[in-house]
Coordinates of C-alpha atoms in Angstrom, one line a residue:
M228 CA 92.0 -69.3 21.4
S229 CA 94.3 -69.1 24.2
Q230 CA 94.9 -65.7 26.0
H231 CA 98.4 -64.2 26.2
T232 CA 100.2 -61.0 27.6
D233 CA 101.4 -58.3 25.8
H234 CA 105.2 -58.2 26.8
S235 CA 105.5 -54.5 25.4
T236 CA 102.9 -53.0 28.1
G237 CA 103.0 -56.0 30.4
A238 CA 99.1 -56.0 30.3
S239 CA 96.5 -58.4 29.0
P240 CA 94.8 -57.3 25.8
A241 CA 91.1 -56.3 26.0
P242 CA 88.7 -59.2 25.2
E243 CA 87.2 -59.6 22.0
A244 CA 83.8 -58.2 21.2
T245 CA 81.3 -61.0 20.9
P246 CA 77.8 -60.7 19.6
Q247 CA 76.5 -61.6 23.2
T248 CA 78.9 -59.1 24.9
M249 CA 77.5 -56.3 22.4
Q250 CA 74.0 -57.4 23.1
L251 CA 74.7 -57.1 26.8
G252 CA 76.3 -53.9 26.6
A253 CA 73.5 -52.3 24.3
A254 CA 70.8 -53.7 26.9
R255 CA 72.5 -52.0 29.9
G256 CA 73.0 -48.6 27.9
G257 CA 69.3 -48.8 26.9
F258 CA 68.3 -49.6 30.4
L259 CA 70.4 -46.5 31.8
S260 CA 69.1 -44.2 28.8
Q261 CA 65.5 -45.2 29.7
L262 CA 66.1 -45.0 33.4
R263 CA 67.6 -41.4 32.8
V264 CA 64.7 -40.3 30.6
T265 CA 62.2 -41.9 32.8
L266 CA 63.6 -39.6 35.9
A267 CA 63.8 -36.5 33.8
R268 CA 60.2 -36.8 33.1
R269 CA 59.1 -37.3 36.7
T270 CA 58.4 -34.2 38.8
E271 CA 57.9 -35.5 42.2
G272 CA 61.6 -35.0 43.5
R273 CA 61.1 -32.1 45.4
G274 CA 58.2 -33.4 47.1
L275 CA 59.9 -36.7 47.9
A276 CA 62.5 -34.6 49.6
L277 CA 60.2 -32.4 51.6
L278 CA 58.6 -35.6 53.0
T279 CA 61.8 -37.4 54.0
V280 CA 62.9 -34.3 55.8
V281 CA 59.5 -33.7 57.4
V282 CA 59.2 -37.4 58.4
I283 CA 62.7 -37.6 59.9
A284 CA 62.1 -34.3 61.9
A285 CA 58.6 -35.4 62.8
A286 CA 60.0 -38.8 64.1
I287 CA 62.7 -36.9 66.4
L288 CA 60.8 -34.2 67.7
E289 CA 57.1 -35.4 67.7
P290 CA 56.8 -38.9 67.1
V291 CA 53.1 -39.0 68.5
V292 CA 52.4 -37.7 64.7
F293 CA 52.5 -41.2 63.6
T294 CA 50.5 -42.8 66.5
S295 CA 47.7 -40.3 66.0
Y296 CA 46.5 -41.7 62.7
Q297 CA 42.9 -40.3 62.6
V298 CA 44.3 -36.8 63.1
T299 CA 47.2 -37.0 60.5
L300 CA 45.4 -38.8 58.0
G301 CA 42.4 -36.5 58.3
R302 CA 44.5 -33.3 57.7
V303 CA 46.4 -34.9 54.7
A304 CA 43.1 -35.9 53.3
L305 CA 41.9 -32.3 53.7
I306 CA 44.5 -30.8 52.1
G307 CA 44.8 -33.3 49.6
L308 CA 41.2 -33.2 48.4
V309 CA 41.4 -29.5 47.7
A310 CA 45.0 -30.2 46.1
L311 CA 43.7 -32.6 43.9
G312 CA 41.0 -30.1 42.4
L313 CA 43.8 -27.6 42.1
T314 CA 45.9 -29.9 40.1
A315 CA 43.5 -30.5 37.4
V316 CA 43.3 -26.8 37.0
I317 CA 46.8 -25.9 37.3
L318 CA 47.8 -28.5 34.8
M319 CA 46.2 -26.3 32.1
G320 CA 48.1 -23.4 33.2
E321 CA 45.1 -21.8 35.2
L322 CA 44.7 -20.9 39.0
D323 CA 41.5 -21.5 41.1
L324 CA 41.7 -19.4 44.2
S325 CA 38.1 -20.0 45.1
V326 CA 38.5 -23.3 46.5
A327 CA 38.6 -22.2 50.0
S328 CA 35.4 -20.5 49.8
T329 CA 33.7 -23.0 47.7
L330 CA 34.4 -25.3 50.5
A331 CA 32.9 -22.6 53.1
V332 CA 29.7 -22.1 51.2
S333 CA 29.0 -25.8 50.1
G334 CA 29.3 -26.7 53.9
V335 CA 26.8 -24.0 54.8
V336 CA 24.5 -25.0 51.8
M337 CA 24.4 -28.6 53.1
A338 CA 23.7 -27.9 56.8
S339 CA 21.1 -25.5 55.9
I340 CA 19.0 -28.3 54.4
P341 CA 17.3 -30.5 56.9
D342 CA 17.5 -33.8 54.7
I343 CA 21.2 -34.8 55.0
W344 CA 21.5 -36.7 51.5
L345 CA 19.6 -33.8 49.5
G346 CA 21.9 -31.4 51.3
V347 CA 25.2 -33.3 50.2
L348 CA 23.7 -33.3 46.7
A349 CA 22.9 -29.8 46.8
A350 CA 26.4 -29.0 48.2
L351 CA 28.0 -31.0 45.3
A352 CA 25.9 -29.3 42.9
T353 CA 27.1 -26.1 44.2
G354 CA 30.5 -26.9 43.6
L355 CA 29.7 -27.5 40.1
I356 CA 28.0 -24.5 39.6
I357 CA 30.8 -22.5 40.9
G358 CA 33.5 -24.2 38.7
A359 CA 31.2 -23.7 35.6
I360 CA 31.1 -19.8 36.7
N361 CA 34.5 -19.6 37.1
A362 CA 35.4 -21.3 33.7
F363 CA 32.7 -19.0 32.3
F364 CA 34.6 -15.8 33.2
V365 CA 37.9 -17.3 31.8
V366 CA 36.9 -18.8 28.8
V367 CA 33.9 -16.9 27.5
V368 CA 34.7 -13.3 29.0
G369 CA 38.3 -13.5 29.1
I370 CA 39.4 -12.7 32.3
N371 CA 42.6 -13.8 34.1
S372 CA 42.0 -16.9 36.1
F373 CA 43.7 -15.3 39.1
I374 CA 41.4 -12.3 39.0
A375 CA 38.4 -14.2 38.1
T376 CA 38.9 -16.6 41.0
L377 CA 40.3 -14.0 43.5
G378 CA 36.9 -12.2 43.1
M379 CA 35.0 -15.5 43.5
L380 CA 37.0 -16.1 46.7
F381 CA 35.6 -12.9 48.4
A382 CA 32.2 -13.3 46.8
L383 CA 31.6 -16.7 48.1
R384 CA 33.1 -15.8 51.5
G385 CA 30.6 -13.2 51.7
L386 CA 27.9 -15.7 50.5
A387 CA 28.5 -18.0 53.4
F388 CA 28.3 -15.4 55.9
V389 CA 25.0 -14.4 54.5
L390 CA 23.6 -17.6 54.3
S391 CA 24.9 -18.4 57.8
D392 CA 24.0 -15.3 59.6
E393 CA 27.5 -15.3 60.5
E394 CA 27.2 -18.0 62.8
P395 CA 28.1 -22.0 62.4
V396 CA 25.2 -23.9 61.1
R397 CA 24.6 -27.3 62.9
L398 CA 23.4 -30.1 61.1
S399 CA 20.1 -31.2 61.8
N400 CA 21.1 -34.9 61.7
I401 CA 24.2 -35.1 64.2
D402 CA 24.1 -38.6 64.6
A403 CA 24.9 -39.0 60.9
G404 CA 28.1 -36.6 61.5
I405 CA 29.1 -38.5 64.2
A406 CA 29.0 -41.8 62.8
F407 CA 30.8 -40.5 59.8
G408 CA 33.6 -39.7 61.9
T409 CA 33.9 -43.3 62.8
P410 CA 36.5 -45.3 61.4
L411 CA 35.6 -48.0 58.9
L412 CA 39.0 -49.7 58.3
G413 CA 41.6 -49.7 60.8
P414 CA 42.5 -46.1 61.3
L415 CA 41.1 -45.0 58.1
T416 CA 37.6 -42.8 58.3
P417 CA 35.3 -41.9 55.6
R418 CA 37.1 -38.8 55.0
V419 CA 40.4 -40.6 54.1
L420 CA 38.6 -43.2 52.2
L421 CA 36.7 -40.5 49.9
F422 CA 40.1 -38.9 49.5
I423 CA 41.7 -42.1 48.4
A424 CA 38.7 -42.8 46.0
A425 CA 39.1 -39.2 44.6
F426 CA 42.8 -39.8 44.0
I427 CA 42.5 -43.1 42.2
A428 CA 39.6 -41.5 39.8
L429 CA 41.6 -38.4 38.9
Q430 CA 44.8 -40.5 38.4
I431 CA 42.8 -42.7 35.9
F432 CA 41.2 -39.8 34.4
L433 CA 44.5 -37.9 33.6
S434 CA 46.3 -40.9 32.8
R435 CA 43.9 -43.1 30.8
V436 CA 41.2 -41.2 29.6
K437 CA 41.7 -39.2 26.3
A438 CA 40.1 -36.1 27.7
G439 CA 42.3 -36.0 30.8
R440 CA 45.7 -36.5 29.0
E441 CA 44.4 -33.5 26.6
F442 CA 44.8 -31.4 30.0
Y443 CA 48.6 -31.8 29.6
A444 CA 48.3 -30.6 26.0
V445 CA 46.2 -27.6 26.7
G446 CA 48.8 -26.4 29.4
G447 CA 51.9 -27.4 27.5
N448 CA 50.9 -25.4 24.3
R449 CA 47.4 -24.2 24.0
Q450 CA 47.6 -22.9 20.6
A451 CA 49.0 -26.2 19.2
A452 CA 46.3 -28.1 21.2
M453 CA 43.7 -25.9 19.4
D454 CA 45.6 -26.6 16.0
A455 CA 45.4 -30.4 16.9
G456 CA 41.6 -30.1 17.4
I457 CA 41.5 -30.5 21.0
P458 CA 38.3 -28.7 22.6
V459 CA 40.3 -26.3 24.6
R460 CA 37.4 -24.3 26.1
R461 CA 35.7 -27.6 26.9
R462 CA 38.7 -29.0 28.9
I463 CA 39.2 -25.8 30.7
F464 CA 35.3 -26.0 31.7
T465 CA 35.7 -29.3 32.7
G466 CA 39.0 -28.6 34.8
F467 CA 37.2 -25.7 36.7
M468 CA 34.1 -28.1 37.5
I469 CA 36.4 -30.8 38.7
S470 CA 38.1 -28.3 41.1
G471 CA 34.7 -27.0 42.3
F472 CA 33.4 -30.5 42.9
V473 CA 36.2 -31.7 44.6
A474 CA 36.2 -28.5 46.9
A475 CA 32.6 -28.8 47.4
L476 CA 33.2 -32.5 48.5
A477 CA 35.8 -31.3 51.2
G478 CA 33.4 -28.9 52.4
V479 CA 30.8 -31.9 52.8
I480 CA 33.4 -34.2 54.7
N481 CA 34.5 -31.1 56.8
T482 CA 30.9 -30.3 57.8
L483 CA 30.0 -34.1 58.7
E484 CA 33.1 -34.4 60.9
R485 CA 32.4 -31.3 62.8
T486 CA 28.5 -31.7 62.7
A487 CA 28.4 -28.0 61.8
A488 CA 29.2 -25.7 59.0
D489 CA 31.6 -22.8 59.6
P490 CA 31.3 -19.9 57.3
T491 CA 35.0 -19.4 58.3
A492 CA 36.0 -22.8 57.2
G493 CA 38.7 -23.6 54.6
S494 CA 40.6 -20.2 55.4
T495 CA 43.9 -22.4 56.2
V496 CA 43.4 -24.8 53.3
L497 CA 44.0 -22.6 50.3
L498 CA 47.5 -21.9 50.9
A499 CA 48.2 -25.5 52.1
S500 CA 46.4 -27.3 49.1
F501 CA 48.2 -25.0 46.5
A502 CA 51.6 -25.5 48.0
A503 CA 51.1 -29.5 48.0
A504 CA 50.3 -29.2 44.3
I505 CA 53.6 -27.2 43.6
I506 CA 55.8 -28.9 45.9
G507 CA 54.3 -32.1 44.3
G508 CA 55.9 -31.0 41.0
V509 CA 52.9 -29.3 39.1
L510 CA 54.3 -26.6 36.9
L511 CA 52.5 -23.1 37.2
N512 CA 52.5 -22.6 33.7
G513 CA 51.0 -25.9 33.2
G514 CA 51.5 -28.9 31.0
R515 CA 53.8 -31.0 33.7
G516 CA 53.0 -32.8 36.9
S517 CA 51.4 -35.8 38.5
V518 CA 48.2 -36.6 41.0
L519 CA 51.1 -38.7 42.7
G520 CA 53.1 -35.7 43.2
T521 CA 50.2 -33.8 44.5
L522 CA 49.7 -36.7 47.1
I523 CA 53.3 -36.6 48.1
G524 CA 53.1 -33.0 48.6
A525 CA 49.8 -33.4 50.8
L526 CA 51.5 -36.0 53.0
A527 CA 54.4 -33.8 53.5
L528 CA 52.5 -30.6 54.5
G529 CA 49.7 -32.6 56.6
I530 CA 52.4 -34.3 58.8
L531 CA 54.2 -31.1 59.0
Q532 CA 50.9 -29.1 59.9
V533 CA 50.0 -31.7 62.7
S534 CA 53.5 -31.7 63.9
L535 CA 53.7 -27.9 64.5
T536 CA 50.1 -28.1 65.9
L537 CA 51.3 -30.6 68.6
S538 CA 54.2 -28.4 69.3
G539 CA 52.0 -25.6 70.1
V540 CA 52.9 -23.4 67.0
Q541 CA 50.3 -21.0 66.0
V542 CA 48.3 -21.1 62.9
D543 CA 49.8 -17.9 61.7
I544 CA 53.4 -19.3 62.1
Q545 CA 52.6 -22.5 60.4
D546 CA 51.3 -20.3 57.3
I547 CA 54.7 -18.7 57.4
F548 CA 56.5 -22.2 57.3
I549 CA 54.3 -23.2 54.2
G550 CA 55.0 -20.0 52.6
V551 CA 58.8 -20.2 53.1
I552 CA 58.4 -23.8 51.6
L553 CA 56.2 -22.8 48.7
L554 CA 58.7 -20.1 47.9
L555 CA 61.5 -22.5 47.9
A556 CA 59.5 -25.0 45.7
V557 CA 59.0 -22.4 43.4
I558 CA 62.7 -21.0 43.3
T559 CA 63.9 -24.6 43.0
D560 CA 61.8 -25.6 40.0
P561 CA 64.2 -27.0 37.2
A562 CA 62.8 -24.6 34.7
N563 CA 63.3 -21.7 36.8
L564 CA 66.8 -22.6 37.7
R565 CA 67.6 -23.2 34.1
A566 CA 66.2 -19.5 33.2
A567 CA 68.1 -18.0 36.1
L568 CA 71.3 -19.6 35.1
A569 CA 70.8 -18.4 31.5
G570 CA 70.1 -15.1 32.6
V571 CA 73.5 -15.0 34.8
R572 CA 75.5 -16.5 31.6
S573 CA 74.1 -13.7 29.2
S574 CA 74.8 -11.1 31.8
F575 CA 78.3 -12.2 32.4
R576 CA 78.7 -12.4 28.5
G577 CA 77.2 -8.7 28.2
R578 CA 79.9 -7.5 30.7
E579 CA 82.7 -9.3 28.8
K580 CA 81.7 -7.9 25.6
A581 CA 81.5 -4.2 27.3
Q582 CA 84.8 -4.7 29.0
T583 CA 86.7 -6.1 25.8
P584 CA 88.6 -3.1 23.9
V585 CA 87.4 -2.4 20.2

């Protein structure tokens, strides 16, 4: 069929729709629709935005951050390890504020035992026990997780000081600690490799294992999860024990690299790790988030902290930066923005009704 021009309008008519063009349009529409759905489900946007800003600023102001691989990666790994454990708990709508003290007391337990391998096992067991105790207070006793873990934060900090006599406890095998800080693969030290292993393990658990996927159901709607037959109490116990174990692992790594256990260790880790999880898109109310987002948040904050340290910024000032970033992350959460907009709309509607004459 030859094409002709519509003389009344001077334009060519639209091409006829054929099965091939209809299928192509449907495919394009389906792809775009699927892309929009996928992007809407992802929660890492704020973390990626912060990471981009931090990387650009560091490249301009403190480029040495990207050549001091061991320092930067070590800081990211320490923040990221604790943040991974927190992610497992926050996904279920709970909090674990005791991770910093768990890190400290586990390191002291490890350094107090002459046999280094026995000390490592004892430290990791300590983390599991602390996680189980936290879960017991939350699940069985019924105490709010914020209050329960806040109490454990102070109790464990005191225990770390008591066990260490308020002094750093040196490792009996200092050579093992020195060897542990030696890079194994390029700039990657055992600390970084263990962090990567923990990241992969938790990613597989939360995305591929049924028990891990149920964490999202527990955080999304706990009553619905119970009605569906999900063992909610058992999942909460599992989440807190994962958090305690990972915090203890961070304590072991920190003690080995420093060749001594400091009862004040972890005091600057809690805020940064918590911020890494929230900035990475983990919803405080639970049910949404990803391990990948936590990793992105840890990268952003780790690079930021190292940059500020190299610039001579004091730790207290660094905490102010992290606190402001955390506040912005919470405020800019899409759910919070929608709730705020809904509140503004309802307020304006109420004023309009009040001003409308009867």
